[in-house]
PDB file of C-alpha atoms and ligand atoms in Angstrom:
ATOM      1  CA  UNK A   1      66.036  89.920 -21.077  1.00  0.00           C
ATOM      2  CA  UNK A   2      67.790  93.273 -21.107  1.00  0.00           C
ATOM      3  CA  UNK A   3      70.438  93.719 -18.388  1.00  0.00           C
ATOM      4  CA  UNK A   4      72.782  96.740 -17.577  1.00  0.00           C
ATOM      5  CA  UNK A   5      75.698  96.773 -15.395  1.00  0.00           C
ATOM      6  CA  UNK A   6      75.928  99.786 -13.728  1.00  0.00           C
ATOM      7  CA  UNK A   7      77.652 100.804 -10.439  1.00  0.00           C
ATOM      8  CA  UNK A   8      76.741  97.951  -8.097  1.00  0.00           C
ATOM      9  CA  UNK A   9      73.081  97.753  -9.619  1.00  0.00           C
ATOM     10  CA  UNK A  10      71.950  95.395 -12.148  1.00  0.00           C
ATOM     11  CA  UNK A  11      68.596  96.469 -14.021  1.00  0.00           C
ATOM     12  CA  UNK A  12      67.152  92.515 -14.264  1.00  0.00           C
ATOM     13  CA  UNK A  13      63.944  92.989 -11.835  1.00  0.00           C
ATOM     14  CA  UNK A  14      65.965  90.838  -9.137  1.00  0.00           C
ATOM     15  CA  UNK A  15      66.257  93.297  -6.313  1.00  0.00           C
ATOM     16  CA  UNK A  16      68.866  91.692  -3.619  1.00  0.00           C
ATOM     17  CA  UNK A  17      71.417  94.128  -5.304  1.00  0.00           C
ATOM     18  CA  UNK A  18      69.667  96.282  -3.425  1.00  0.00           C
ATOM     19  CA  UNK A  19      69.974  94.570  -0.203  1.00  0.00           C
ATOM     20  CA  UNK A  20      65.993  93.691  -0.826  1.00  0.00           C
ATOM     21  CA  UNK A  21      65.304  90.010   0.499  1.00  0.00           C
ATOM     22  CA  UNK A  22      62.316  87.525   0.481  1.00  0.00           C
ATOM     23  CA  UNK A  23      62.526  85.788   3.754  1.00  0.00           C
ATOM     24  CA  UNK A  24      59.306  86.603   5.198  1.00  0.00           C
ATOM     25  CA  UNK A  25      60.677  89.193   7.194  1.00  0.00           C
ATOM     26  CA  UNK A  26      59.847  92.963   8.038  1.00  0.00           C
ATOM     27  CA  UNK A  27      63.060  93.348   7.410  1.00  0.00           C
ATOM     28  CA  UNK A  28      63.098  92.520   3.850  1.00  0.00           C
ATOM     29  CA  UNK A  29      61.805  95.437   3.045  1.00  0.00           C
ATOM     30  CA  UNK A  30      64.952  97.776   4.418  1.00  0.00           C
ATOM     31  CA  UNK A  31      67.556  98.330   1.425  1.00  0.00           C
ATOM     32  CA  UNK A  32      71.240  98.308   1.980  1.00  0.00           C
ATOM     33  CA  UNK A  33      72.730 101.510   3.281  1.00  0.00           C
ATOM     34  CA  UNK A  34      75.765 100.477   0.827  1.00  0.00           C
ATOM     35  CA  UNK A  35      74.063 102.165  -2.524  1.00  0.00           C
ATOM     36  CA  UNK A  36      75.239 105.378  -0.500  1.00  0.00           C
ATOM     37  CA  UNK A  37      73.774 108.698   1.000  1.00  0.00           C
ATOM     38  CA  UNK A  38      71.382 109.845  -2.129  1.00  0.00           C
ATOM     39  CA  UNK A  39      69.039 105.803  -0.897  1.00  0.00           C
ATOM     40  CA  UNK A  40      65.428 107.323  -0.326  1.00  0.00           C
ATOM     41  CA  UNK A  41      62.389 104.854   0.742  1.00  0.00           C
ATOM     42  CA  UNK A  42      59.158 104.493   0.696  1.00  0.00           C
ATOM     43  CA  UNK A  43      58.007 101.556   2.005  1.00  0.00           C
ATOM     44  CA  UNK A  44      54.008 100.809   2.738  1.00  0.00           C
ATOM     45  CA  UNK A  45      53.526  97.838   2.973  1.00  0.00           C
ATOM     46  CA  UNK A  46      50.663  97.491   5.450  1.00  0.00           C
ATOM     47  CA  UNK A  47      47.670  96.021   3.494  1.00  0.00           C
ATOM     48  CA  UNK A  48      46.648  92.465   4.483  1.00  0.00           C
ATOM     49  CA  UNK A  49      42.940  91.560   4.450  1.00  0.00           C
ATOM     50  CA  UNK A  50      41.690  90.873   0.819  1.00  0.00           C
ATOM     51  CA  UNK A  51      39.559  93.784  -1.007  1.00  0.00           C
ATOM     52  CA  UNK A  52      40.311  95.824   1.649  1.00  0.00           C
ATOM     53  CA  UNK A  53      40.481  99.600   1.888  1.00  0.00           C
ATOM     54  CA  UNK A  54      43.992 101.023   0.665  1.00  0.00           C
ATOM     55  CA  UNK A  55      44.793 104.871   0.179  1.00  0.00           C
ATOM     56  CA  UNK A  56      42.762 106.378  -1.469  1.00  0.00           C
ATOM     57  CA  UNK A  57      40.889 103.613  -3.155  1.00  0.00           C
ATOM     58  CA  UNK A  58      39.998  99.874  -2.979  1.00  0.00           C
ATOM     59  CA  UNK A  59      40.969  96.775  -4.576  1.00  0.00           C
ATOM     60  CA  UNK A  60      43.209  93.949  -2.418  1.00  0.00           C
ATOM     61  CA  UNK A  61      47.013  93.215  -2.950  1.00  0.00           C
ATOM     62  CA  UNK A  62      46.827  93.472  -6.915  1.00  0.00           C
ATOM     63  CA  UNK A  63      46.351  97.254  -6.426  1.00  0.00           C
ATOM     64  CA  UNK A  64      48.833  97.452  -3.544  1.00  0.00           C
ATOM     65  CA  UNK A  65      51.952  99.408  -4.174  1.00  0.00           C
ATOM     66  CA  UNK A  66      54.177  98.443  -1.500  1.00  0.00           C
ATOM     67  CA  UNK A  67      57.732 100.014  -1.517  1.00  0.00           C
ATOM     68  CA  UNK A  68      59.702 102.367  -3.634  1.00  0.00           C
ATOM     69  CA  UNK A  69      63.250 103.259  -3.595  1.00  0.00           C
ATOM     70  CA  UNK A  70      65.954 105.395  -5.837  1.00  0.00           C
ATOM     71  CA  UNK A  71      69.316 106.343  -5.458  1.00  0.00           C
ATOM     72  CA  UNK A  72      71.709 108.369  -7.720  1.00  0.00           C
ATOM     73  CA  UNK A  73      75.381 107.326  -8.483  1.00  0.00           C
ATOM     74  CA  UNK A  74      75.762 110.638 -10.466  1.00  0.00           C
ATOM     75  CA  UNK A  75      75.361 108.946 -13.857  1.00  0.00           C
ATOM     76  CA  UNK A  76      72.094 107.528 -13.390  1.00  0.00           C
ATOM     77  CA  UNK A  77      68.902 107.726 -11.093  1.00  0.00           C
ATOM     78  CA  UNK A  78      68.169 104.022  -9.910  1.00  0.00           C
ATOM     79  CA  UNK A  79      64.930 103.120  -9.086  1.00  0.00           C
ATOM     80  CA  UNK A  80      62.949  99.953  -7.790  1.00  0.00           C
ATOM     81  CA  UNK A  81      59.275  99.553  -7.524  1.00  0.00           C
ATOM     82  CA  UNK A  82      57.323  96.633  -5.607  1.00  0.00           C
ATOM     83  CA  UNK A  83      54.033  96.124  -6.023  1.00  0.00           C
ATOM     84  CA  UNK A  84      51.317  93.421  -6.141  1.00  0.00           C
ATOM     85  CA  UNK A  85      50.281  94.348  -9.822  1.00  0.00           C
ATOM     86  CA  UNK A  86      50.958  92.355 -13.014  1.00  0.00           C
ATOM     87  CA  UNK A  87      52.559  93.983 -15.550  1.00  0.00           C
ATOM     88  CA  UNK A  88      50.202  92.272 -18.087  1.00  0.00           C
ATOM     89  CA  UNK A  89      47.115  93.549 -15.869  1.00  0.00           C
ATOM     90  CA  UNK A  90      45.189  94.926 -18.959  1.00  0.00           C
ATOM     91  CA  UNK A  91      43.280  98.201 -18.546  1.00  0.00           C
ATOM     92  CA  UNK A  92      39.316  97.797 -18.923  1.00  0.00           C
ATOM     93  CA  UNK A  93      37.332  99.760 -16.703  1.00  0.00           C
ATOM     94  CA  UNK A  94      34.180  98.129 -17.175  1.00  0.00           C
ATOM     95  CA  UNK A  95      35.219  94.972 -16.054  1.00  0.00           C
ATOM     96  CA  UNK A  96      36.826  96.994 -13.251  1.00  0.00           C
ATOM     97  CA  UNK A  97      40.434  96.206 -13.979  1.00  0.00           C
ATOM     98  CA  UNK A  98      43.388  98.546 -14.106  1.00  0.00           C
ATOM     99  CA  UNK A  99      47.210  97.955 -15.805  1.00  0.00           C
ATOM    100  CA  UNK A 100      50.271  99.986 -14.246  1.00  0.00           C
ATOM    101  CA  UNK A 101      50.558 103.340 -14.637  1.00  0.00           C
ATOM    102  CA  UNK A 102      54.033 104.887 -15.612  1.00  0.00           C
ATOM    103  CA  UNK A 103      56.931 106.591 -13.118  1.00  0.00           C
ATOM    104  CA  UNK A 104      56.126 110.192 -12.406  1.00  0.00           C
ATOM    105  CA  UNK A 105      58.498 112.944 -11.939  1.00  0.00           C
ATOM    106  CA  UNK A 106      57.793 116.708 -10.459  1.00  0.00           C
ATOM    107  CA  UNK A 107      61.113 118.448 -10.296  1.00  0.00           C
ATOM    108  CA  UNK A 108      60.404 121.251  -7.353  1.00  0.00           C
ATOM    109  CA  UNK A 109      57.686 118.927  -5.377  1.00  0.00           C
ATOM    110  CA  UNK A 110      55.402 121.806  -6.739  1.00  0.00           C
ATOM    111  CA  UNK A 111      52.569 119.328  -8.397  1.00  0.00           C
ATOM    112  CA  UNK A 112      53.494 119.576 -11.715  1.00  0.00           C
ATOM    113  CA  UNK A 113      55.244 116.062 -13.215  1.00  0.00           C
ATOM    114  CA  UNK A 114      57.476 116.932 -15.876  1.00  0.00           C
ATOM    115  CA  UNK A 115      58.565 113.793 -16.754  1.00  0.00           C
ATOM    116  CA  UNK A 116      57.092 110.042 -17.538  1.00  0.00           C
ATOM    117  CA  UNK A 117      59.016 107.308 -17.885  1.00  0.00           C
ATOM    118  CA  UNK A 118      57.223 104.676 -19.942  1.00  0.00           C
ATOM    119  CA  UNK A 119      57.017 101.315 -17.646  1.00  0.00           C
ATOM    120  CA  UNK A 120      55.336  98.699 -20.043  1.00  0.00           C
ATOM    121  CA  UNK A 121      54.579  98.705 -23.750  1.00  0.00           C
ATOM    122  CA  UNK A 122      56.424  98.967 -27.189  1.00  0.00           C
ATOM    123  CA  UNK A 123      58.184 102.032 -25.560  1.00  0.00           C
ATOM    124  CA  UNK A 124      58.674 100.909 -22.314  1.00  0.00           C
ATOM    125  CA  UNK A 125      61.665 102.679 -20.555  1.00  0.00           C
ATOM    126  CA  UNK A 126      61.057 106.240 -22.851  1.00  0.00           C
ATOM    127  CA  UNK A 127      61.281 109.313 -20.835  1.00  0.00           C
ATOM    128  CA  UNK A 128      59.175 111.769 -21.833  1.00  0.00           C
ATOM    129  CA  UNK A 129      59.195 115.799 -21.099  1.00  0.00           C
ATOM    130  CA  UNK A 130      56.029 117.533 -20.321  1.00  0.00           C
ATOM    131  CA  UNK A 131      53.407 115.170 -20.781  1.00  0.00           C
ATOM    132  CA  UNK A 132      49.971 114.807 -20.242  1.00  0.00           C
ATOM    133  CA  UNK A 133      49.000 112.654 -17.889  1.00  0.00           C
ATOM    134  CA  UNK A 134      45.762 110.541 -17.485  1.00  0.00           C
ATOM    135  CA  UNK A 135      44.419 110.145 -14.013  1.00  0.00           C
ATOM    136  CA  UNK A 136      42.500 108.007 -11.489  1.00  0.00           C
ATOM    137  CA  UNK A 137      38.820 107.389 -10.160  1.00  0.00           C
ATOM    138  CA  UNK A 138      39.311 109.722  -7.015  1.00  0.00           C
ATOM    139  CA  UNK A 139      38.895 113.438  -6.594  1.00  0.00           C
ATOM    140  CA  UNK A 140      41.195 115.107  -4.295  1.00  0.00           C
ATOM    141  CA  UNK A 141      39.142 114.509  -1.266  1.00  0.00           C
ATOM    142  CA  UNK A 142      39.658 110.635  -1.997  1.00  0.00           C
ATOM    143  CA  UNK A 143      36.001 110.458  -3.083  1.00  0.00           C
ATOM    144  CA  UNK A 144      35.105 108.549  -6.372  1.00  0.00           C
ATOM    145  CA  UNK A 145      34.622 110.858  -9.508  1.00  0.00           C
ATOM    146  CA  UNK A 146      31.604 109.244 -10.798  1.00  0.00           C
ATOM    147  CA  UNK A 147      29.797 109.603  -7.493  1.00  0.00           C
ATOM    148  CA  UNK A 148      31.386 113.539  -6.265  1.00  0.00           C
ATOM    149  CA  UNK A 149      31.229 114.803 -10.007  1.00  0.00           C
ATOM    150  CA  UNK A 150      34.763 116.580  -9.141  1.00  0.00           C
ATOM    151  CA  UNK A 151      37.780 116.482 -11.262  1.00  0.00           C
ATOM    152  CA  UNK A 152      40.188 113.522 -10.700  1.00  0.00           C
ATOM    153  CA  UNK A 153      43.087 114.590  -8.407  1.00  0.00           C
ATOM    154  CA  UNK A 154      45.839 115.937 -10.351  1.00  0.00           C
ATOM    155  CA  UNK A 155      48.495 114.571  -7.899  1.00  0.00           C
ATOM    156  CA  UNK A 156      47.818 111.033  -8.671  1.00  0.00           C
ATOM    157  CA  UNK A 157      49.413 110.818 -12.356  1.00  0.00           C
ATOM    158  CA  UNK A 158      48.673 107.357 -13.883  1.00  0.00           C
ATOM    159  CA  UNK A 159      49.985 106.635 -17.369  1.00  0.00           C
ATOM    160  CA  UNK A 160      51.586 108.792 -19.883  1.00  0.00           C
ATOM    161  CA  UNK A 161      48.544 110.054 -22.045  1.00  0.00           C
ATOM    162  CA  UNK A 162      49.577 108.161 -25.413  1.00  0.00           C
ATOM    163  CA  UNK A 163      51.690 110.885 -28.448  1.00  0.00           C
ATOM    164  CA  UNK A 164      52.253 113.683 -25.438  1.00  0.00           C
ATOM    165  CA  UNK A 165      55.250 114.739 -24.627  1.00  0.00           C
ATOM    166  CA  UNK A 166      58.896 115.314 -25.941  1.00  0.00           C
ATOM    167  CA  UNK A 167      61.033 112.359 -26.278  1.00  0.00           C
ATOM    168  CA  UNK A 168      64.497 113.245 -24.244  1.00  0.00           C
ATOM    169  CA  UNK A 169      65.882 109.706 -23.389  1.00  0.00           C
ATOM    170  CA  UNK A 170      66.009 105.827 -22.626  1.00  0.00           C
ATOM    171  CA  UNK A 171      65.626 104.175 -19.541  1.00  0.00           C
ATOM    172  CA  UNK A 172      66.949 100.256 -19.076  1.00  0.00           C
ATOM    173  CA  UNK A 173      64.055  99.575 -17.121  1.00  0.00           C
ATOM    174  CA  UNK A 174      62.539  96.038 -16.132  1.00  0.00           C
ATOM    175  CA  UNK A 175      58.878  95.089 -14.704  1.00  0.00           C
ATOM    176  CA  UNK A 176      58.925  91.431 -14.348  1.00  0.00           C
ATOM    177  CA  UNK A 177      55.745  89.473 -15.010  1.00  0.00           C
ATOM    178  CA  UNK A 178      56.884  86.592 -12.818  1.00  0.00           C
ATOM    179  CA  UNK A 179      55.516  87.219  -9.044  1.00  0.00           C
ATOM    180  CA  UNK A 180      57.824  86.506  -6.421  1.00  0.00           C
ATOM    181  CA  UNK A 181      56.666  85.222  -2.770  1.00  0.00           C
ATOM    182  CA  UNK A 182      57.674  85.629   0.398  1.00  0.00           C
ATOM    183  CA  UNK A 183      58.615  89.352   0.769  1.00  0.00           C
ATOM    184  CA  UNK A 184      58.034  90.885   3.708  1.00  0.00           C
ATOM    185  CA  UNK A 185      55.453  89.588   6.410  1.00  0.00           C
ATOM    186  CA  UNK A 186      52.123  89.642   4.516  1.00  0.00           C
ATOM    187  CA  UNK A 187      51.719  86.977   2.341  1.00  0.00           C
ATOM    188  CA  UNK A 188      50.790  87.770  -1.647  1.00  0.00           C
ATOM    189  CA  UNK A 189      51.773  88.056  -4.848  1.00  0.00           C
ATOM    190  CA  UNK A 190      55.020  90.862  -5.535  1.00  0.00           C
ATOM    191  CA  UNK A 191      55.643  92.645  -8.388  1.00  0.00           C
ATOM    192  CA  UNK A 192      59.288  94.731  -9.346  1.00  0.00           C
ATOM    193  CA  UNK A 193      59.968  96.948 -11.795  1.00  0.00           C
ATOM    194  CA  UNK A 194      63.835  97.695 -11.825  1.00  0.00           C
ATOM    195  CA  UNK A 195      65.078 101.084 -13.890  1.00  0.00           C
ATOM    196  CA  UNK A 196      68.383 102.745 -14.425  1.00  0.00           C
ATOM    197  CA  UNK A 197      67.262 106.808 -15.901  1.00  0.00           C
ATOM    198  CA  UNK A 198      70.399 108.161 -17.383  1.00  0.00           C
ATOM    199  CA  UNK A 199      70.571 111.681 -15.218  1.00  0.00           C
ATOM    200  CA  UNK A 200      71.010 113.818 -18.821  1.00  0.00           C
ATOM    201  CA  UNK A 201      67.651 113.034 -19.907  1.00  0.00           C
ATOM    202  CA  UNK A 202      66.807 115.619 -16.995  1.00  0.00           C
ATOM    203  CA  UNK A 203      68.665 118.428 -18.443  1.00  0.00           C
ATOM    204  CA  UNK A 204      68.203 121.586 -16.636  1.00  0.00           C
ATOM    205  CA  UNK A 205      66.602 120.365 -14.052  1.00  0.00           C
ATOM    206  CA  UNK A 206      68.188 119.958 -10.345  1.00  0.00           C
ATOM    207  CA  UNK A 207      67.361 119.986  -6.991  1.00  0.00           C
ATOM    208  CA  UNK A 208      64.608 118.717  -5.256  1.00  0.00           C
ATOM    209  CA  UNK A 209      62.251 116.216  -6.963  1.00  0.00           C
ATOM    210  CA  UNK A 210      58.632 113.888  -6.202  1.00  0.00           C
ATOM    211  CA  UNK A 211      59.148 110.051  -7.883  1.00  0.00           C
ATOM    212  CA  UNK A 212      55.786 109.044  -7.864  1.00  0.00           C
ATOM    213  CA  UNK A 213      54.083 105.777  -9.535  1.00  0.00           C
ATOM    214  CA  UNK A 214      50.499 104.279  -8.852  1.00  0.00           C
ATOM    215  CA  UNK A 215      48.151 102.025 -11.465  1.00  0.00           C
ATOM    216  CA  UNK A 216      45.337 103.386 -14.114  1.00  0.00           C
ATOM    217  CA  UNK A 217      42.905 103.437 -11.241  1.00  0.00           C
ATOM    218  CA  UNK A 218      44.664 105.304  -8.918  1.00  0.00           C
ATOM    219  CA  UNK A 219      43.846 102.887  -5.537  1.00  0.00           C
ATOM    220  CA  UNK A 220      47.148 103.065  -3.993  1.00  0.00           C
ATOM    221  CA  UNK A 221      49.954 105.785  -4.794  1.00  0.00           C
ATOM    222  CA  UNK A 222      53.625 105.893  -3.571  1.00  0.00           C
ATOM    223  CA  UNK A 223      55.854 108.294  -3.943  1.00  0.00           C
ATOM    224  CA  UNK A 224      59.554 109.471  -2.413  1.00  0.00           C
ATOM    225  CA  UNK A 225      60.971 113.068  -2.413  1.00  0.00           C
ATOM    226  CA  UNK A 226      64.856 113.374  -3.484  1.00  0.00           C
ATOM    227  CA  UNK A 227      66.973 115.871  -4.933  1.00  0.00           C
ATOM    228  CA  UNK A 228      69.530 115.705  -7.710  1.00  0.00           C
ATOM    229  CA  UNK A 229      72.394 118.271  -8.083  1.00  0.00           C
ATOM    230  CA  UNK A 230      72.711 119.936 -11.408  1.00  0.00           C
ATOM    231  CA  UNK A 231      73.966 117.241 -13.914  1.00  0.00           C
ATOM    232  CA  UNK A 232      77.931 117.592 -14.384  1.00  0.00           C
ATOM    233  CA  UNK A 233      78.321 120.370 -11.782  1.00  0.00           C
ATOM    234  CA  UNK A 234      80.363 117.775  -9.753  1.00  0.00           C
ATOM    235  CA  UNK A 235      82.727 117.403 -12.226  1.00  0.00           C
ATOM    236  CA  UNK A 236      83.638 121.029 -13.055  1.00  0.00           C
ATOM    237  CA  UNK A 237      84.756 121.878  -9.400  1.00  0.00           C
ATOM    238  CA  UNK A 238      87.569 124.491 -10.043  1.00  0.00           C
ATOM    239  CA  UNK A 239      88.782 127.659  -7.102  1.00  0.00           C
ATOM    240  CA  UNK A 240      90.025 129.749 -10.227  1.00  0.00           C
ATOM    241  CA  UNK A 241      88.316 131.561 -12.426  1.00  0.00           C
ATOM    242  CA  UNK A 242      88.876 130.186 -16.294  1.00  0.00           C
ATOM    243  CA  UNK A 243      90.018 132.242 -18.664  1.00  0.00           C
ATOM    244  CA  UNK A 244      87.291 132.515 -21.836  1.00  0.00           C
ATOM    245  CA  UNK A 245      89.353 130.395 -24.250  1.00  0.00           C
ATOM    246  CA  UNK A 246      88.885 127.328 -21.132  1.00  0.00           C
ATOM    247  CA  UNK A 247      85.838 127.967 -20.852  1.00  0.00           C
ATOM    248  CA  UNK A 248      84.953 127.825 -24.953  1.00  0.00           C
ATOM    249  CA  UNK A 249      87.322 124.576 -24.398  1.00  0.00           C
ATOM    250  CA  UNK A 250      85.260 123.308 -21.536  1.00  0.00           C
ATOM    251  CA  UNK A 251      81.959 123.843 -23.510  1.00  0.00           C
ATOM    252  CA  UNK A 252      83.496 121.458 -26.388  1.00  0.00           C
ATOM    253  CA  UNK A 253      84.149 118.559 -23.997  1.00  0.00           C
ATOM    254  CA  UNK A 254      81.040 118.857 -22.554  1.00  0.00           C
ATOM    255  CA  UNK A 255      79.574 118.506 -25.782  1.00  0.00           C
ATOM    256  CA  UNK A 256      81.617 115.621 -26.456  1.00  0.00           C
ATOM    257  CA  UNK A 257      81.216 113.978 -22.831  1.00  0.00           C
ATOM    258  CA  UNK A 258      77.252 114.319 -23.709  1.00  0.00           C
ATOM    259  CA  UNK A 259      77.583 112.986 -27.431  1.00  0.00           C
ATOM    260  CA  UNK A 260      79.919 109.768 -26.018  1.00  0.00           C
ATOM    261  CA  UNK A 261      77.259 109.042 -23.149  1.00  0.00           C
ATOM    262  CA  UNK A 262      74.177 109.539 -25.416  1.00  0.00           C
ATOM    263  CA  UNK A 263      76.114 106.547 -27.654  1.00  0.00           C
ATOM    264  CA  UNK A 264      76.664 104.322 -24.891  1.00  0.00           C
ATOM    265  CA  UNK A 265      73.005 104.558 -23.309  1.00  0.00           C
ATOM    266  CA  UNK A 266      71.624 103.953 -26.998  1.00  0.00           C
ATOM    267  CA  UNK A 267      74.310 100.809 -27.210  1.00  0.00           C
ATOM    268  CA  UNK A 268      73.201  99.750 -23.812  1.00  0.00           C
ATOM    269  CA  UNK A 269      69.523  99.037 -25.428  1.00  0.00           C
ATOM    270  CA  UNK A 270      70.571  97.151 -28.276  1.00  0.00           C
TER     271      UNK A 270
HETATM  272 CA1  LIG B 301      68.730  94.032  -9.795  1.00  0.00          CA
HETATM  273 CA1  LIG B 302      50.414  93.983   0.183  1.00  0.00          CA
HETATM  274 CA1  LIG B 303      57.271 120.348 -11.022  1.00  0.00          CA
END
């Protein structure tokens, strides 16, 4: 199993490094305030009665997304998932099952997800740049497609559509296929995906941003909005104003800074 030490976060799919517990307790569910200011939440876990309705579809604990989390130690953006689906859930619509979808990312929370990051498969971890995106049963009213004859809502991204896209980095990313019990107050099986996305896979993007992940079907979405500051601008702090031979020498350590930490991510995966 591919690990990565990293700050105080381990990417194994174990989540008490994130102050996440499984003692039956609402509690459980609140991370530790220790992984520092940039800690967003999303945490839904409300579903209980088996095949019950969930938001905006149907389908019982398997298609239950419960909580989602992320934080940023300026290197990387951290994120854990829990859910009640199997990785291994295999997509087949006509015998009305659905596998995950993949992490969603719309830089300026303006409905347009620039990024995927690949969650299962051959390529799982891959971010891709301006994909295409397949998407669920429901039309944006939270009516099935089949029965309104609408378009699927385009703010429920499922997976990566398969060859779309522009390959700009590696996540260490985990989604463990062994359930783990106990989490929270309502009993079921739990699901966690684990991911550390190197921050200069986002390149020119800052500010604001919509993680989003739900399954092929689209029953249950969640989703967080954070922000990011432009990558390296906290390291380049200076109250004078360089001359043009620093700045040309600034340029050439960045360029190396970027070349080293490209080297280490790839070593990271091997
Ligand atoms: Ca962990
Ligand atoms: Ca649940
Ligand atoms: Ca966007």
């Amino acid at each position: 199993m591919p690990a990565a030490q990293a700050t105080s976060i381990t990417v194994d799919g174990n989540l008490s490094d994130w102050g996440l517990h499984t003692n039956g307790n609402i509690n459980d569910w609140t991370a530790s305030t220790s992984l520092g200011a940039t800690l967003k939440s999303a945490i839904d876990d409300v579903y209980i009665s088996p095949n019950g309705y969930l938001n905006p579809g149907y389908g019982g604990q398997a298609y239950d997304a419960e909580a989602l989390y992320s934080f940023s130690d300026g290197t990387n953006l951290y994120v854990a998932l829990v859910t009640g689906l199997n990785p291994k859930t295999p997509t087949n619509p006509r015998q009305n099952t659905y596998g995950p979808g993949d992490l969603a990312i719309d830089f300026g929370n303006n409905g347009s997800f620039e990024f995927g990051i690949q969650t299962t498969g051959s390529d799982k971890g891959n971010i891709y740049q301006n994909v295409s995106w397949g998407l669920g049963l429901w039309d944006v009213n939270g009516r099935e497609t089949r029965l309104s004859g609408l378009a699927a809502d385009p703010n429920l991204p499922t997976s990566i559509i398969d060859g779309t896209g522009n390959l700009v980095g590696a996540a260490i990313l985990e989604y463990n296929n062994n359930a783990i019990q106990n989490m929270g107050i309502y009993s079921g099986n739990h699901y966690v995906l684990e991911a550390a996305i190197p921050l200069l896979a986002f390149s020119g993007f800052s500010g604001e941003f919509v993680l989003q992940w739900t399954m092929n079907c689209a029953n249950d979405a969640i989703k967080l909005i954070s922000s990011l500051p432009e990558f390296g601008s906290t390291t380049h702090n200076s109250t004078s104003i360089p001359e043009p031979a620093t700045l040309a020498l600034i340029a050439l350590g960045m360029l190396g800074l970027t070349a080293s930490q490209r080297k280490r991510a790839t070593a990271l995966l091997t």
